[in-house]
Amino acid sequence: MNNTDPRKAIHEQNKLEKRLRNRVGKAIAEYNMIEESDVVMAAISGGKDSFAMLDILIALQKSAPIDFKIIAVNLDQKQPGFPEHILPAYFESLDIPYYIVDKDTYSIVKEKVPEGKTTCGLCSRLRRGTLYSFAESIGATKIALGHHMDDMVETMFLNMFHGAKLKSMPPKLRSDDKRNVVIRPLAFCREKDLIKYAEHKAYPIIPCNLCGSQENLQRQSIKAMLTEWDNQTPGRIENIFNSMKSVSLSQLADGELFDFKNLPIDRSEERKEYEFSEATVSSSNIDESLIIDVTHV
């Protein structure tokens, strides 16, 4: 017997929807993701995150102080058994412009990647190239992807642990050839909220059988680690993400970004008081008359 108060459930759903919209709106504003007259190509994979992103973007479009267009695009990678009818029917129900783009990346990945190896890297590159070129062909000025805060934190640890690099997915990215700008409107949203939201909305989710069937992927290992941390210390994922927004280059070790080699002492100004009082010397074998007063050199 379900004793859940329907009024309370509706209230919680409304709070969740408002929270997600506020966070998407904040991310868009903070990084200037969408501008007047933009054509936003929303890349929809059929997963919960991209469905939620499209839903929230459409809602924000109606109340935004600027005018912009949204075009939904799905890249059909020709995975066996992919239900080709689901997304066109869903887009038609929303009454929004859309494209289904066919590109058999599945066969390429299966041919190039040995059995049991991670396919995500090659699959991602092939997908990215197709989306970039298609965005140009339809005049899209922004490409919206459904990556959320958890994805971005996971990617940072993935690059640290397996690539020895401190980098992640930025909320806004210009492609290397400067021809496209990628935005991630869900950058401030937690995956656990998106899971609840997708359940409430009952999206026609299509699983990715290409990489989802592979066990012990590096990203899944990272996700498990972060989930444990989040359960033990709620708010830790948010803190890690916020640290990505508050970088102190002089406190890291990249000599290309900060000049560690040339750090001259400058004692020309009268110094401020340090937090703790001066130390008292109790014993020494140094003749203080030999100490040079650098302030007068």
Short mmCIF file of C-alpha atoms in Angstrom, two decimals:
data_model
loop_
_atom_site.label_atom_id
_atom_site.label_comp_id
_atom_site.label_asym_id
_atom_site.label_seq_id
_atom_site.Cartn_x
_atom_site.Cartn_y
_atom_site.Cartn_z
CA MET A 1 0.00 0.00 0.00
CA ASN A 2 1.37 3.39 -1.03
CA ASN A 3 0.89 5.94 1.74
CA THR A 4 2.65 8.76 -0.11
CA ASP A 5 0.72 12.01 0.11
CA PRO A 6 0.05 13.03 -3.54
CA ARG A 7 0.11 16.71 -2.59
CA LYS A 8 3.54 16.31 -1.03
CA ALA A 9 4.78 14.42 -4.09
CA ILE A 10 3.57 17.17 -6.42
CA HIS A 11 5.17 19.78 -4.17
CA GLU A 12 8.51 17.96 -4.27
CA GLN A 13 8.31 17.57 -8.04
CA ASN A 14 7.63 21.28 -8.45
CA LYS A 15 10.58 22.11 -6.20
CA LEU A 16 12.83 19.82 -8.19
CA GLU A 17 11.75 21.31 -11.51
CA LYS A 18 12.24 24.84 -10.20
CA ARG A 19 15.69 23.96 -8.82
CA LEU A 20 16.84 22.48 -12.12
CA ARG A 21 15.52 25.41 -14.15
CA ASN A 22 17.19 27.89 -11.80
CA ARG A 23 20.50 26.08 -12.04
CA VAL A 24 20.34 25.88 -15.82
CA GLY A 25 19.41 29.54 -15.99
CA LYS A 26 22.32 30.42 -13.68
CA ALA A 27 24.80 28.43 -15.77
CA ILE A 28 23.57 30.04 -18.99
CA ALA A 29 23.88 33.53 -17.48
CA GLU A 30 27.24 32.96 -15.77
CA TYR A 31 28.95 31.69 -18.92
CA ASN A 32 26.90 33.65 -21.46
CA MET A 33 25.95 30.35 -23.09
CA ILE A 34 23.02 31.61 -25.14
CA GLU A 35 22.84 35.02 -26.79
CA GLU A 36 20.33 37.00 -28.83
CA SER A 37 19.45 35.28 -32.14
CA ASP A 38 21.42 32.15 -31.34
CA VAL A 39 20.48 28.90 -33.05
CA VAL A 40 21.02 26.22 -30.41
CA MET A 41 21.49 22.71 -31.70
CA ALA A 42 20.45 20.47 -28.81
CA ALA A 43 22.17 17.11 -29.21
CA ILE A 44 19.71 14.47 -27.99
CA SER A 45 21.06 10.98 -27.45
CA GLY A 46 17.92 9.43 -26.00
CA GLY A 47 19.33 9.38 -22.48
CA LYS A 48 17.81 11.02 -19.41
CA ASP A 49 20.25 13.96 -19.37
CA SER A 50 19.71 15.16 -22.92
CA PHE A 51 15.93 14.75 -22.58
CA ALA A 52 15.99 16.88 -19.42
CA MET A 53 18.24 19.48 -21.06
CA LEU A 54 15.88 19.84 -24.03
CA ASP A 55 12.85 20.05 -21.75
CA ILE A 56 14.39 22.79 -19.59
CA LEU A 57 15.74 24.76 -22.55
CA ILE A 58 12.30 24.82 -24.14
CA ALA A 59 10.78 26.04 -20.87
CA LEU A 60 13.42 28.75 -20.46
CA GLN A 61 13.04 29.81 -24.09
CA LYS A 62 9.46 30.86 -23.37
CA SER A 63 10.45 33.19 -20.53
CA ALA A 64 13.90 34.33 -21.67
CA PRO A 65 14.47 38.06 -22.27
CA ILE A 66 16.23 37.19 -25.53
CA ASP A 67 15.11 35.46 -28.71
CA PHE A 68 16.83 32.21 -29.69
CA LYS A 69 15.94 29.06 -31.60
CA ILE A 70 16.27 25.43 -30.56
CA ILE A 71 16.78 22.60 -33.05
CA ALA A 72 16.85 19.06 -31.69
CA VAL A 73 19.35 16.75 -33.38
CA ASN A 74 19.82 13.04 -32.82
CA LEU A 75 22.79 11.19 -34.23
CA ASP A 76 21.66 7.69 -35.15
CA GLN A 77 24.87 5.70 -34.81
CA LYS A 78 23.27 2.57 -36.29
CA GLN A 79 23.52 0.42 -33.21
CA PRO A 80 21.71 -2.89 -33.77
CA GLY A 81 18.21 -2.76 -32.36
CA PHE A 82 18.13 1.02 -32.01
CA PRO A 83 14.42 2.02 -31.92
CA GLU A 84 14.45 4.58 -34.73
CA HIS A 85 10.81 5.60 -34.27
CA ILE A 86 11.01 6.84 -30.66
CA LEU A 87 12.83 10.15 -31.03
CA PRO A 88 11.00 11.44 -34.14
CA ALA A 89 7.69 10.71 -32.41
CA TYR A 90 8.88 12.45 -29.24
CA PHE A 91 10.10 15.53 -31.11
CA GLU A 92 6.81 15.70 -33.02
CA SER A 93 4.93 15.61 -29.70
CA LEU A 94 6.92 18.66 -28.58
CA ASP A 95 6.26 20.43 -31.89
CA ILE A 96 9.89 21.46 -32.29
CA PRO A 97 12.16 21.39 -35.35
CA TYR A 98 14.45 18.37 -35.42
CA TYR A 99 16.86 16.33 -37.50
CA ILE A 100 17.77 12.65 -37.29
CA VAL A 101 21.30 12.34 -38.66
CA ASP A 102 22.50 8.90 -39.77
CA LYS A 103 26.17 8.02 -39.26
CA ASP A 104 27.30 4.43 -38.83
CA THR A 105 29.88 5.06 -36.12
CA TYR A 106 28.91 1.74 -34.53
CA SER A 107 30.56 -0.32 -37.28
CA ILE A 108 33.67 1.86 -37.21
CA VAL A 109 34.05 1.50 -33.46
CA LYS A 110 33.51 -2.27 -33.51
CA GLU A 111 36.05 -2.61 -36.32
CA LYS A 112 38.74 -0.43 -34.75
CA VAL A 113 38.44 -1.30 -31.05
CA PRO A 114 39.45 -4.80 -29.87
CA GLU A 115 36.80 -6.82 -28.05
CA GLY A 116 36.61 -5.92 -24.37
CA LYS A 117 38.40 -2.58 -24.73
CA THR A 118 36.76 0.76 -23.95
CA THR A 119 34.92 2.18 -26.95
CA CYS A 120 33.95 5.51 -25.39
CA GLY A 121 36.98 7.51 -26.60
CA LEU A 122 36.71 6.67 -30.29
CA CYS A 123 32.92 6.80 -30.22
CA SER A 124 33.03 10.27 -28.67
CA ARG A 125 35.48 11.60 -31.28
CA LEU A 126 33.45 10.27 -34.19
CA ARG A 127 30.26 11.67 -32.72
CA ARG A 128 31.86 15.05 -32.05
CA GLY A 129 33.15 15.42 -35.61
CA THR A 130 29.74 14.59 -37.07
CA LEU A 131 27.91 17.01 -34.79
CA TYR A 132 30.40 19.82 -35.43
CA SER A 133 30.08 19.57 -39.21
CA PHE A 134 26.30 19.22 -39.08
CA ALA A 135 25.99 22.28 -36.80
CA GLU A 136 27.72 24.34 -39.48
CA SER A 137 25.51 22.97 -42.22
CA ILE A 138 22.30 24.09 -40.47
CA GLY A 139 23.66 27.42 -39.25
CA ALA A 140 23.69 26.49 -35.56
CA THR A 141 25.72 28.92 -33.45
CA LYS A 142 25.79 26.79 -30.28
CA ILE A 143 25.85 23.03 -29.69
CA ALA A 144 24.16 22.06 -26.41
CA LEU A 145 25.26 18.82 -24.74
CA GLY A 146 23.63 17.13 -21.75
CA HIS A 147 26.67 16.72 -19.49
CA HIS A 148 25.99 17.55 -15.83
CA MET A 149 28.08 18.36 -12.75
CA ASP A 150 28.79 14.71 -11.95
CA ASP A 151 30.05 14.09 -15.50
CA MET A 152 32.41 17.04 -15.23
CA VAL A 153 33.83 16.00 -11.85
CA GLU A 154 34.21 12.39 -13.03
CA THR A 155 36.05 13.57 -16.14
CA MET A 156 38.48 15.59 -14.05
CA PHE A 157 39.42 12.54 -11.95
CA LEU A 158 39.52 10.34 -15.05
CA ASN A 159 42.07 12.68 -16.62
CA MET A 160 44.05 12.90 -13.39
CA PHE A 161 44.18 9.17 -12.69
CA HIS A 162 44.61 7.87 -16.24
CA GLY A 163 45.99 10.82 -18.24
CA ALA A 164 48.07 12.72 -15.67
CA LYS A 165 46.32 15.92 -16.68
CA LEU A 166 44.27 18.38 -14.68
CA LYS A 167 41.39 19.09 -17.03
CA SER A 168 37.69 18.38 -17.40
CA MET A 169 34.63 19.32 -19.45
CA PRO A 170 34.19 23.11 -19.34
CA PRO A 171 30.68 24.59 -19.19
CA LYS A 172 31.43 26.40 -22.44
CA LEU A 173 34.00 25.40 -25.04
CA ARG A 174 35.16 26.74 -28.37
CA SER A 175 36.35 24.00 -30.71
CA ASP A 176 40.04 23.90 -31.61
CA ASP A 177 39.31 25.16 -35.13
CA LYS A 178 37.19 27.99 -33.61
CA ARG A 179 34.23 27.08 -35.83
CA ASN A 180 31.86 25.84 -33.11
CA VAL A 181 30.93 26.63 -29.51
CA VAL A 182 29.76 23.83 -27.22
CA ILE A 183 27.64 24.63 -24.17
CA ARG A 184 26.66 22.44 -21.23
CA PRO A 185 23.52 24.00 -19.70
CA LEU A 186 23.31 21.24 -17.04
CA ALA A 187 26.75 22.12 -15.63
CA PHE A 188 25.30 23.14 -12.25
CA CYS A 189 22.85 20.21 -12.02
CA ARG A 190 23.42 16.98 -10.06
CA GLU A 191 22.78 13.64 -11.70
CA LYS A 192 20.65 12.42 -8.79
CA ASP A 193 18.25 15.31 -9.43
CA LEU A 194 18.13 14.52 -13.14
CA ILE A 195 17.32 10.88 -12.39
CA LYS A 196 14.33 11.92 -10.30
CA TYR A 197 13.28 14.45 -12.92
CA ALA A 198 13.42 11.87 -15.71
CA GLU A 199 11.35 9.44 -13.65
CA HIS A 200 8.75 12.12 -13.08
CA LYS A 201 8.66 13.08 -16.76
CA ALA A 202 8.67 9.43 -17.94
CA TYR A 203 10.97 10.13 -20.87
CA PRO A 204 11.21 7.41 -23.54
CA ILE A 205 14.82 6.65 -22.60
CA ILE A 206 16.94 4.70 -25.08
CA PRO A 207 19.90 2.85 -23.52
CA CYS A 208 23.34 2.99 -25.16
CA ASN A 209 24.18 -0.66 -25.77
CA LEU A 210 27.52 0.11 -27.40
CA CYS A 211 29.38 1.10 -24.23
CA GLY A 212 26.84 0.33 -21.52
CA SER A 213 27.45 -3.40 -21.83
CA GLN A 214 31.17 -3.11 -21.06
CA GLU A 215 32.09 -3.82 -17.48
CA ASN A 216 34.77 -2.20 -15.33
CA LEU A 217 35.14 0.88 -17.46
CA GLN A 218 37.44 3.47 -15.94
CA ARG A 219 34.62 6.00 -15.71
CA GLN A 220 32.40 3.56 -13.82
CA SER A 221 35.18 3.04 -11.31
CA ILE A 222 35.49 6.80 -10.83
CA LYS A 223 31.72 7.14 -10.52
CA ALA A 224 31.61 4.48 -7.80
CA MET A 225 34.36 6.27 -5.88
CA LEU A 226 32.59 9.62 -6.08
CA THR A 227 29.24 8.08 -5.14
CA GLU A 228 30.80 6.67 -1.98
CA TRP A 229 32.31 10.05 -1.16
CA ASP A 230 29.01 11.79 -1.77
CA ASN A 231 27.17 9.35 0.51
CA GLN A 232 29.74 9.77 3.26
CA THR A 233 30.02 13.55 2.94
CA PRO A 234 27.03 15.20 1.22
CA GLY A 235 28.11 18.28 -0.69
CA ARG A 236 31.55 16.94 -1.59
CA ILE A 237 30.78 16.75 -5.32
CA GLU A 238 29.62 20.36 -5.29
CA ASN A 239 32.81 21.37 -3.46
CA ILE A 240 34.99 19.59 -6.00
CA PHE A 241 33.12 21.25 -8.85
CA ASN A 242 33.39 24.67 -7.20
CA SER A 243 37.14 24.13 -6.86
CA MET A 244 37.24 23.87 -10.66
CA LYS A 245 35.81 27.40 -10.73
CA SER A 246 38.34 28.72 -8.22
CA VAL A 247 41.80 27.90 -9.53
CA SER A 248 45.01 29.30 -7.97
CA LEU A 249 47.72 28.76 -10.56
CA SER A 250 50.50 29.75 -8.14
CA GLN A 251 49.40 26.93 -5.84
CA LEU A 252 49.71 24.22 -8.50
CA ALA A 253 52.78 23.22 -10.53
CA ASP A 254 52.32 24.15 -14.20
CA GLY A 255 55.35 26.21 -15.22
CA GLU A 256 53.70 27.08 -18.53
CA LEU A 257 50.79 28.83 -16.83
CA PHE A 258 52.70 30.35 -13.92
CA ASP A 259 56.31 31.56 -13.89
CA PHE A 260 57.81 29.64 -10.97
CA LYS A 261 61.37 30.19 -12.24
CA ASN A 262 61.32 33.94 -11.74
CA LEU A 263 59.97 34.85 -8.31
CA PRO A 264 62.23 37.62 -6.96
CA ILE A 265 61.92 38.77 -3.36
CA ASP A 266 60.66 42.32 -2.97
CA ARG A 267 61.08 43.82 0.51
CA SER A 268 61.03 47.45 -0.58
CA GLU A 269 57.66 48.13 1.02
CA GLU A 270 57.01 48.07 4.74
CA ARG A 271 55.49 44.72 5.38
CA LYS A 272 52.15 44.08 6.97
CA GLU A 273 51.97 42.27 10.26
CA TYR A 274 51.92 38.51 9.91
CA GLU A 275 49.17 36.55 11.60
CA PHE A 276 51.47 35.29 14.36
CA SER A 277 53.98 37.26 16.42
CA GLU A 278 57.71 37.22 15.76
CA ALA A 279 59.72 34.27 17.04
CA THR A 280 62.09 34.71 19.99
CA VAL A 281 65.61 33.33 19.56
CA SER A 282 66.67 31.35 22.59
CA SER A 283 70.01 30.08 21.28
CA SER A 284 72.33 30.66 18.29
CA ASN A 285 76.00 30.43 17.28
CA ILE A 286 75.73 33.14 14.61
CA ASP A 287 77.52 36.49 15.00
CA GLU A 288 74.67 38.91 14.27
CA SER A 289 77.17 41.63 13.33
CA LEU A 290 77.93 39.62 10.21
CA ILE A 291 74.29 39.51 9.06
CA ILE A 292 73.67 41.76 6.07
CA ASP A 293 70.77 44.20 6.35
CA VAL A 294 69.23 43.58 2.92
CA THR A 295 66.85 46.52 3.29
CA HIS A 296 69.83 48.89 2.89
CA VAL A 297 71.72 47.04 0.17
#
